mmCIF file of N, CA and C in Angstrom:
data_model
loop_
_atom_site.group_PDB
_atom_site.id
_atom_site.type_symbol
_atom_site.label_atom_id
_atom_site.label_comp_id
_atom_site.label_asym_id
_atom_site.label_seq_id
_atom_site.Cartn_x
_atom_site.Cartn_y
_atom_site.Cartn_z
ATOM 1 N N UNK A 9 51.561 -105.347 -95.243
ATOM 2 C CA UNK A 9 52.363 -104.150 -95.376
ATOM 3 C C UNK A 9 52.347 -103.380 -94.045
ATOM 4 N N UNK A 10 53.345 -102.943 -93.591
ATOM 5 C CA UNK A 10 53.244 -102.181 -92.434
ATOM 6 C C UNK A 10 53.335 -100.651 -92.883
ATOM 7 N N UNK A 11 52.833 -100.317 -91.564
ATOM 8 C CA UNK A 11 52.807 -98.914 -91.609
ATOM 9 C C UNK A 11 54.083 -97.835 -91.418
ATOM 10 N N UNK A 12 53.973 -97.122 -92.605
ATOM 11 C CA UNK A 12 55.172 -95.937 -92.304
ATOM 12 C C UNK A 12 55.276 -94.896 -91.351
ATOM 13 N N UNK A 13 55.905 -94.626 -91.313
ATOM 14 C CA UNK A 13 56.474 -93.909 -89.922
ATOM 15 C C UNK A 13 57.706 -92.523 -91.013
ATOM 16 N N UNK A 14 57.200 -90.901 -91.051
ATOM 17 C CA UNK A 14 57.904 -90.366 -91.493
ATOM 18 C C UNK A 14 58.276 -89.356 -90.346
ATOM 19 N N UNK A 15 59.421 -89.135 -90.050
ATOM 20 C CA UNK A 15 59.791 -88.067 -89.294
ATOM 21 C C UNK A 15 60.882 -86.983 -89.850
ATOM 22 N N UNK A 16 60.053 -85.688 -89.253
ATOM 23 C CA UNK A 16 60.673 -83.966 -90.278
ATOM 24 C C UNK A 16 60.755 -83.703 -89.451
ATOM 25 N N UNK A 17 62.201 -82.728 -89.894
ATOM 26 C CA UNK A 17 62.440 -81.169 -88.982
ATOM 27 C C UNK A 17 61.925 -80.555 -89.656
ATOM 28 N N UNK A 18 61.145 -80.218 -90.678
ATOM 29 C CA UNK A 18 60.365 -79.260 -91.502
ATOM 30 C C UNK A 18 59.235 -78.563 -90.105
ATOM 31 N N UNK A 19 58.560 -79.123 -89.432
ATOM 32 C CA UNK A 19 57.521 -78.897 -88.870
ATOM 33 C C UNK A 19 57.850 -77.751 -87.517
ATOM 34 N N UNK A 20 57.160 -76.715 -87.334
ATOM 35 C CA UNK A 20 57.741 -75.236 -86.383
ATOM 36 C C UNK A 20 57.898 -76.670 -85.025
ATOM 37 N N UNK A 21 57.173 -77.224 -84.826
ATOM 38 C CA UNK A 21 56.806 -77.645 -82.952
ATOM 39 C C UNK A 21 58.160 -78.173 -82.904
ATOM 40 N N UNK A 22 59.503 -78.619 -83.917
ATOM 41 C CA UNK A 22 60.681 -79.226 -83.562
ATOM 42 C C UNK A 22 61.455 -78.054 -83.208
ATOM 43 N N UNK A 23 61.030 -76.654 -83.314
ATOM 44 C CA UNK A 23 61.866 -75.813 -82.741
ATOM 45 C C UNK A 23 61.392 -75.472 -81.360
ATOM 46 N N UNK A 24 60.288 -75.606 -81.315
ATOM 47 C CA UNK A 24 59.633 -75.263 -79.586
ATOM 48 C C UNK A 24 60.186 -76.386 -78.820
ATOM 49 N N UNK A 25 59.943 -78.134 -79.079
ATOM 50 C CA UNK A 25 60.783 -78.781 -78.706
ATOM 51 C C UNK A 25 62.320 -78.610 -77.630
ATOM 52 N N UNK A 26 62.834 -77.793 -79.345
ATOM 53 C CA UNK A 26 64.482 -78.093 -79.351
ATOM 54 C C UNK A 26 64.723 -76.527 -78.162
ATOM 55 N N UNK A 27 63.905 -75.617 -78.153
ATOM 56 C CA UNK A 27 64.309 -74.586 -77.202
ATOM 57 C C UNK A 27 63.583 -75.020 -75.911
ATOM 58 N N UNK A 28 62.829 -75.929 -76.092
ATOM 59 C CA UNK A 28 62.037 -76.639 -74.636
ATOM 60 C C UNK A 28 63.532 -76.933 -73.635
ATOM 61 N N UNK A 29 64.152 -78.201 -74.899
ATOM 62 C CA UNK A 29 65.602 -78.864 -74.454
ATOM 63 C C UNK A 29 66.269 -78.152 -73.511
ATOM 64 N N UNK A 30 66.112 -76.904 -74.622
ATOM 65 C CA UNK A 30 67.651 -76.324 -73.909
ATOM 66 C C UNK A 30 67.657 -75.010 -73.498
ATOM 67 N N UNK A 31 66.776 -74.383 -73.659
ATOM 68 C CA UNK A 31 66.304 -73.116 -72.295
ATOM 69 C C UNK A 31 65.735 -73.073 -71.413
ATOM 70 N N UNK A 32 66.357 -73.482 -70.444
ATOM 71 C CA UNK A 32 65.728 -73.870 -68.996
ATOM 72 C C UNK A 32 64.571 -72.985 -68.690
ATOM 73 N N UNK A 33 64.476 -71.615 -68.902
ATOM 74 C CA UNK A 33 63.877 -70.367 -68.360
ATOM 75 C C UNK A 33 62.249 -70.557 -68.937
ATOM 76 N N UNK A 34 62.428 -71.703 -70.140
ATOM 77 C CA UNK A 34 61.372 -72.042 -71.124
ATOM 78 C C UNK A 34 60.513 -73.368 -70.461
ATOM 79 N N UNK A 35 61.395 -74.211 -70.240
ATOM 80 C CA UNK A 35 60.527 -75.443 -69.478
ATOM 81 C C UNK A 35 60.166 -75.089 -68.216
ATOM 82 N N UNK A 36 60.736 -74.165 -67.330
ATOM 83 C CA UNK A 36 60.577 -73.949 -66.106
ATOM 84 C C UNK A 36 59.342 -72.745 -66.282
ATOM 85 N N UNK A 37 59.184 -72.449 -67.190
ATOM 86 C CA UNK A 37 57.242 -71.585 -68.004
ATOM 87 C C UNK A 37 57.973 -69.764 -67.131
ATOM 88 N N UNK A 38 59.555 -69.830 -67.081
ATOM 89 C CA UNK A 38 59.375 -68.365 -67.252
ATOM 90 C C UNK A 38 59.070 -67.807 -67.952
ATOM 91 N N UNK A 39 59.886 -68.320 -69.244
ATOM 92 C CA UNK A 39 59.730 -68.130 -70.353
ATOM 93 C C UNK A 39 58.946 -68.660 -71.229
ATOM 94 N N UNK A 40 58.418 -67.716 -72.174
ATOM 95 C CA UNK A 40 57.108 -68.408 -72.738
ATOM 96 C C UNK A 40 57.769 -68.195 -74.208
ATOM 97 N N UNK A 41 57.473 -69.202 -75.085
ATOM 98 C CA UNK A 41 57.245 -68.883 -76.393
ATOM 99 C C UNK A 41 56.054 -68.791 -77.128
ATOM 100 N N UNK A 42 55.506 -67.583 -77.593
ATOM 101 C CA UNK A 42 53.876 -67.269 -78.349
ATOM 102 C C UNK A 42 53.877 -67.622 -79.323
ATOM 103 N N UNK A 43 54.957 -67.566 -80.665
ATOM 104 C CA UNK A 43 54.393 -67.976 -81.607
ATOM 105 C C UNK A 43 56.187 -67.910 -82.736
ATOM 106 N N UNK A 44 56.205 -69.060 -83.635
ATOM 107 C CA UNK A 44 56.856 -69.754 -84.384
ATOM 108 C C UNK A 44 56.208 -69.493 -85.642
ATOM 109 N N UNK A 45 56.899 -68.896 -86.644
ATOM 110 C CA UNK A 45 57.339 -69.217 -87.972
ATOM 111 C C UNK A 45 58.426 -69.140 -88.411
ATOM 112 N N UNK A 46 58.489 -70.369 -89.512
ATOM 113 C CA UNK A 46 59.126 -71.221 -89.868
ATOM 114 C C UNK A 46 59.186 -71.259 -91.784
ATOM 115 N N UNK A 47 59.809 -71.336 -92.058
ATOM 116 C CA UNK A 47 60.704 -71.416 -93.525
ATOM 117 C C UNK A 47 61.657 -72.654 -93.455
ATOM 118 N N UNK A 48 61.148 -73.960 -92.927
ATOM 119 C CA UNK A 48 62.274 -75.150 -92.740
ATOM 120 C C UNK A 48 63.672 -75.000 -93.692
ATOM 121 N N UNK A 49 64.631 -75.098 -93.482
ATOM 122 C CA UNK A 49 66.104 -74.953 -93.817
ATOM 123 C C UNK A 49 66.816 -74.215 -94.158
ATOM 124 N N UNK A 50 65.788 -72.704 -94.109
ATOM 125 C CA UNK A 50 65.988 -71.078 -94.130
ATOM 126 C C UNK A 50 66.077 -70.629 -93.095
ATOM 127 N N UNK A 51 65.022 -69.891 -92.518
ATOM 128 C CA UNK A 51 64.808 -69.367 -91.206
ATOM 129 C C UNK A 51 64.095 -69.513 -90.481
ATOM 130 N N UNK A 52 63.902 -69.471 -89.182
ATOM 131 C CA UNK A 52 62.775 -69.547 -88.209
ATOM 132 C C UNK A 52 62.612 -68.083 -87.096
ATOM 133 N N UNK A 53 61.442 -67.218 -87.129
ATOM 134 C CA UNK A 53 61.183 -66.341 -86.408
ATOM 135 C C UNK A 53 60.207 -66.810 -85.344
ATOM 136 N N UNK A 54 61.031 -66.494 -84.034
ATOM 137 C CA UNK A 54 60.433 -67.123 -82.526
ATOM 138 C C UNK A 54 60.115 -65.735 -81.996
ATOM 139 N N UNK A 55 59.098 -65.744 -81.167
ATOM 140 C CA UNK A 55 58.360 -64.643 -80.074
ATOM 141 C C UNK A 55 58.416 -65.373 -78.727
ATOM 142 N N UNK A 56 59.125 -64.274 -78.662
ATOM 143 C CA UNK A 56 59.226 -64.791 -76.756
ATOM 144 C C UNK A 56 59.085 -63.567 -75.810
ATOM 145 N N UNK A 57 58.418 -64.227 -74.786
ATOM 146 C CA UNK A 57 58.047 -63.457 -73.469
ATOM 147 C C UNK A 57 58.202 -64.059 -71.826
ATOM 148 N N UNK A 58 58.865 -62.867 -71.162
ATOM 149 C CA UNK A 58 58.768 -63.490 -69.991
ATOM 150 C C UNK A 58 58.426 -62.954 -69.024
ATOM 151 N N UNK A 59 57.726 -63.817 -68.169
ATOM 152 C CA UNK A 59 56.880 -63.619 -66.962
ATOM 153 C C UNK A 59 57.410 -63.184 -65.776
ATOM 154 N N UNK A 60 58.618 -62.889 -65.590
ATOM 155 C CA UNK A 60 59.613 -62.114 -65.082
ATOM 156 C C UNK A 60 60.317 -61.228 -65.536
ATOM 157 N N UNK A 61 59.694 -60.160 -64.931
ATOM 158 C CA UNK A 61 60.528 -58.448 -64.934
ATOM 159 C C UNK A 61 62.070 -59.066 -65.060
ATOM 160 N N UNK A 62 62.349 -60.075 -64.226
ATOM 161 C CA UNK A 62 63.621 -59.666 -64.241
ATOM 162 C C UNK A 62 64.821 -60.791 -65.500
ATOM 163 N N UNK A 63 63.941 -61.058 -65.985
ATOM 164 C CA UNK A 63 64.228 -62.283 -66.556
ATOM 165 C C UNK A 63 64.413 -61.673 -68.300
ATOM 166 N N UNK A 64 65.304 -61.201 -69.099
ATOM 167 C CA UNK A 64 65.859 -61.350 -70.587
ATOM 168 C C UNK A 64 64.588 -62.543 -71.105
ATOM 169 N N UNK A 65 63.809 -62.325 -72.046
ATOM 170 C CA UNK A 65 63.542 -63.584 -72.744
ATOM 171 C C UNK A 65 64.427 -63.931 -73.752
ATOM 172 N N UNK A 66 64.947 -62.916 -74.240
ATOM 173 C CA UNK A 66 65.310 -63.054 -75.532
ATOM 174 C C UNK A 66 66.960 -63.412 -75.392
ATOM 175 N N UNK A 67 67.737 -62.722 -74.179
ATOM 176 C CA UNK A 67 69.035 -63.173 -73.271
ATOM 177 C C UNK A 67 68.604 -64.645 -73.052
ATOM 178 N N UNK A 68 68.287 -65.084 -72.368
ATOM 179 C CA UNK A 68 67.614 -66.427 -71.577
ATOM 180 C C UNK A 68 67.897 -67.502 -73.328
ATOM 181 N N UNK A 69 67.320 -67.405 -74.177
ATOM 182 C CA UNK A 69 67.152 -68.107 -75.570
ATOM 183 C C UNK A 69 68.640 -68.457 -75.940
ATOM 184 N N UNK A 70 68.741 -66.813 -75.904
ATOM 185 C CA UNK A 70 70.169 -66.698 -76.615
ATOM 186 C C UNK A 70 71.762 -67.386 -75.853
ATOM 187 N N UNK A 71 71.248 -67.380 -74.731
ATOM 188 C CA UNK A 71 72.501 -68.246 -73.325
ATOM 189 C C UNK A 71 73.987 -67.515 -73.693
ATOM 190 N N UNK A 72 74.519 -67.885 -72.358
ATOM 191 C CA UNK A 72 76.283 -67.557 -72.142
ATOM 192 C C UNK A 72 77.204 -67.637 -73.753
ATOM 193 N N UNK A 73 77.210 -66.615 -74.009
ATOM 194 C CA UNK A 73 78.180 -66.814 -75.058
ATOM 195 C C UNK A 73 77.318 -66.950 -76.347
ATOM 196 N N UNK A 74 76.202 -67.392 -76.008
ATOM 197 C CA UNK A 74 74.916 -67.442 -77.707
ATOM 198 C C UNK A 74 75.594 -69.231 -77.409
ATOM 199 N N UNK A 75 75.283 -69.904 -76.487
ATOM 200 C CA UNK A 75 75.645 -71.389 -76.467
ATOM 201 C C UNK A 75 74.342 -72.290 -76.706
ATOM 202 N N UNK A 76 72.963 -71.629 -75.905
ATOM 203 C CA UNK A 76 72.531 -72.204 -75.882
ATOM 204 C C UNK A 76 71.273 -72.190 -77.188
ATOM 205 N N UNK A 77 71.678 -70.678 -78.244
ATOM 206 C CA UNK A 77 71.414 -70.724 -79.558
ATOM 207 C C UNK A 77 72.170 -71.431 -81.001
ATOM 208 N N UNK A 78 73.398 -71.350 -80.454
ATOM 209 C CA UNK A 78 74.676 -72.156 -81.350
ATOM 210 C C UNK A 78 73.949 -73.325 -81.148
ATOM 211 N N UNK A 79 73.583 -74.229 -80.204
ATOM 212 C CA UNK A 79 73.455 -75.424 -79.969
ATOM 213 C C UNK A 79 71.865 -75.974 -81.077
ATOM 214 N N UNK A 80 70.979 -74.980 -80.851
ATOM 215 C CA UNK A 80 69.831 -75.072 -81.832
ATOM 216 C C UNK A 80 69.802 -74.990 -83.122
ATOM 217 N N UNK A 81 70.780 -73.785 -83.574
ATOM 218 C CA UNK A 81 71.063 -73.863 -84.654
ATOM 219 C C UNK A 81 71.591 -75.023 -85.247
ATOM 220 N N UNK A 82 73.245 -75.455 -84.707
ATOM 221 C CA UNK A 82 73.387 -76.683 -85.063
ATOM 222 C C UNK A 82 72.790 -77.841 -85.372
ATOM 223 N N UNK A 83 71.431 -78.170 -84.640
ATOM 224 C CA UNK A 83 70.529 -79.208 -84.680
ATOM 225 C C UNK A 83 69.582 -78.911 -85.828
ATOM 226 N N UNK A 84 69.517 -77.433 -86.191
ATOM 227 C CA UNK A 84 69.293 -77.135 -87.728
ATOM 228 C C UNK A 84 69.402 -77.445 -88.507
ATOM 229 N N UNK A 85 70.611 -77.604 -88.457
ATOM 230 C CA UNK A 85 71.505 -77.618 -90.110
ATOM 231 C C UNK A 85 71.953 -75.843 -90.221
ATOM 232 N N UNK A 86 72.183 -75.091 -89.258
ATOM 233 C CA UNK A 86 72.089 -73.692 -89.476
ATOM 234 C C UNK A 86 71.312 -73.049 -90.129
ATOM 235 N N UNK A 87 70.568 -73.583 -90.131
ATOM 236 C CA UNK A 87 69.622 -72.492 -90.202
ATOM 237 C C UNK A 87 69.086 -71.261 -89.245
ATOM 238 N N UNK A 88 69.114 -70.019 -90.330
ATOM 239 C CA UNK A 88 68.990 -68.505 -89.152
ATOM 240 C C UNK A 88 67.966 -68.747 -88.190
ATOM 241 N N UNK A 89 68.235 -68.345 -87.041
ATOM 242 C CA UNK A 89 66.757 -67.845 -85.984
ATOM 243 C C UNK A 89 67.035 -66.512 -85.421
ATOM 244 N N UNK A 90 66.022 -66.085 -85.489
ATOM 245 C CA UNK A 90 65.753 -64.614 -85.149
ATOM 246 C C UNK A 90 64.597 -64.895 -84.070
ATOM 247 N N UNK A 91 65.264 -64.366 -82.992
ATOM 248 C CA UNK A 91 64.340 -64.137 -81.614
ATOM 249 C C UNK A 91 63.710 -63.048 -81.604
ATOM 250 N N UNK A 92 62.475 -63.043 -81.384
ATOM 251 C CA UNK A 92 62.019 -61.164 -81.338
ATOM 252 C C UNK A 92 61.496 -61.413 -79.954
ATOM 253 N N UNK A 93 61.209 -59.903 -79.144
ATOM 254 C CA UNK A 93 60.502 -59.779 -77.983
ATOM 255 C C UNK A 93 59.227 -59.724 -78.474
ATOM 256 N N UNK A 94 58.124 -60.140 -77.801
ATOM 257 C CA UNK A 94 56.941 -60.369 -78.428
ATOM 258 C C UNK A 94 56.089 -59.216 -77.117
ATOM 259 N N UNK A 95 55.200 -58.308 -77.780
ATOM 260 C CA UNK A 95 54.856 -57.254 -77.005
ATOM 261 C C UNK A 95 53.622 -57.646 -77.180
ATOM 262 N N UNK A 96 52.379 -57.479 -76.326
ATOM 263 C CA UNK A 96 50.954 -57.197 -76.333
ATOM 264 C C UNK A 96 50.451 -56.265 -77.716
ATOM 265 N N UNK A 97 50.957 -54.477 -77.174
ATOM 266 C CA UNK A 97 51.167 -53.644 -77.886
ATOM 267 C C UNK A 97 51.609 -54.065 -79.633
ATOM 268 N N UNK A 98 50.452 -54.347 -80.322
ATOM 269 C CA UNK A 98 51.013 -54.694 -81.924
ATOM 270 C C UNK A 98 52.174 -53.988 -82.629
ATOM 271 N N UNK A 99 51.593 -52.375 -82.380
ATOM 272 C CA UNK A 99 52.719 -51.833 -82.974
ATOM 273 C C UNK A 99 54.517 -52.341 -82.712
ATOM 274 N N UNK A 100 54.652 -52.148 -81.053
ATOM 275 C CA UNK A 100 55.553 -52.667 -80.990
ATOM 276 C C UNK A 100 55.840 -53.717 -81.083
ATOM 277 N N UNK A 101 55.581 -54.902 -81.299
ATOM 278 C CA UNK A 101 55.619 -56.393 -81.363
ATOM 279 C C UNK A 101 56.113 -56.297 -83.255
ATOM 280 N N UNK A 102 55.492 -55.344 -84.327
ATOM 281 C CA UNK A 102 55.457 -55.452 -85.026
ATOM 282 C C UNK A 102 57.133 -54.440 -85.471
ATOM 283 N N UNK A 103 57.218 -53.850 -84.781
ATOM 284 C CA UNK A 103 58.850 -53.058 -84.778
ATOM 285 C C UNK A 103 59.633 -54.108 -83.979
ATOM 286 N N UNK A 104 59.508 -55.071 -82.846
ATOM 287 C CA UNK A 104 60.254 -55.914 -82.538
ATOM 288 C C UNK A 104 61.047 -57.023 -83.916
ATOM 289 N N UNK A 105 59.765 -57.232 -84.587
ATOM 290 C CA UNK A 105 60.058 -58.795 -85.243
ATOM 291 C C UNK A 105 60.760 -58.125 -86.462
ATOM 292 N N UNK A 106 60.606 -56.508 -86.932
ATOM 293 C CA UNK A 106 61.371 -56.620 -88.260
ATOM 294 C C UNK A 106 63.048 -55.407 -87.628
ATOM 295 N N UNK A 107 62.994 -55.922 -87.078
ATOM 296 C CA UNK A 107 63.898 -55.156 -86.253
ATOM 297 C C UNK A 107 65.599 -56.125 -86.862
ATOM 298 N N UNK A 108 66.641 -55.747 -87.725
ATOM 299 C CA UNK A 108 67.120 -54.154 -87.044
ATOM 300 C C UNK A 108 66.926 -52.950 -88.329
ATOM 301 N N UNK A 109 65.366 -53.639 -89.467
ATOM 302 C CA UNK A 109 65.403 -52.593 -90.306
ATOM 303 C C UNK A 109 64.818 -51.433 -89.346
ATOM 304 N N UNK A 110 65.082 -50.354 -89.673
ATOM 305 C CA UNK A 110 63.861 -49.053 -89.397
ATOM 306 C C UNK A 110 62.453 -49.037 -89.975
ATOM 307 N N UNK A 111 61.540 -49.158 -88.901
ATOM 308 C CA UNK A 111 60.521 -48.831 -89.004
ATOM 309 C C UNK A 111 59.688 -47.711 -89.149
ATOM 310 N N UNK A 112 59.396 -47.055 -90.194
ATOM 311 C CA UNK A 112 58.842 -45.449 -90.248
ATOM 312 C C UNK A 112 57.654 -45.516 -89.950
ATOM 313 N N UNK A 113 56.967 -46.248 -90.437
ATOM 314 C CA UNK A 113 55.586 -46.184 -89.961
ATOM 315 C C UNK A 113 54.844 -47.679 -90.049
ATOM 316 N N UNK A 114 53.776 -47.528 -88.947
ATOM 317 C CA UNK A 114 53.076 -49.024 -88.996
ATOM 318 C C UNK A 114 51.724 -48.565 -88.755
#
């Protein structure tokens, strides 16, 4: 009997992967991604940061036109992604990710 071999997009690392692919700003370690969760064929919430002042992380993800997020999604199955800026500062990191409800207090 040979051995099986199963391969999922269920698993977060196929979205770090798939934004490895295709955000340059990401393989080139301007851009960093901290941390992935994942709801496979629902949603995925990404934290990103970059090591350049001058550098959008969350622009950079999102590309010309949202092309180079259209393109991830698609490889989804569409499924939502929500980019947040990922801050040191908890509080704000924690008003980033539920953002665009209002946050009254944390």
């Amino acid at each position: 009997r040979l051995p099986q071999v199963i391969v999922s997009h269920a698993h977060p690392e196929i979205v770090r992967e798939l934004f490895e692919l295709e955000v340059p700003e990401i393989e080139d370690g301007i851009v960093e991604i901290k941390s992935i969760s994942r709801e496979a064929g629902y949603r995925t919430k990404i934290a990103v940061w970059s090591n350049d002042p001058e550098v959008d992380s969350v622009g950079a993800c999102i590309g010309p036109r949202g092309s180079r997020i259209q393109t991830i999604v698609g490889e989804l199955k569409n499924e939502k992604i929500d980019i947040v800026r990922y801050s040191e500062d908890p509080v704000e990191y924690i008003v980033n990710a539920l953002s665009p409800a209002r946050v009254v207090s944390v």
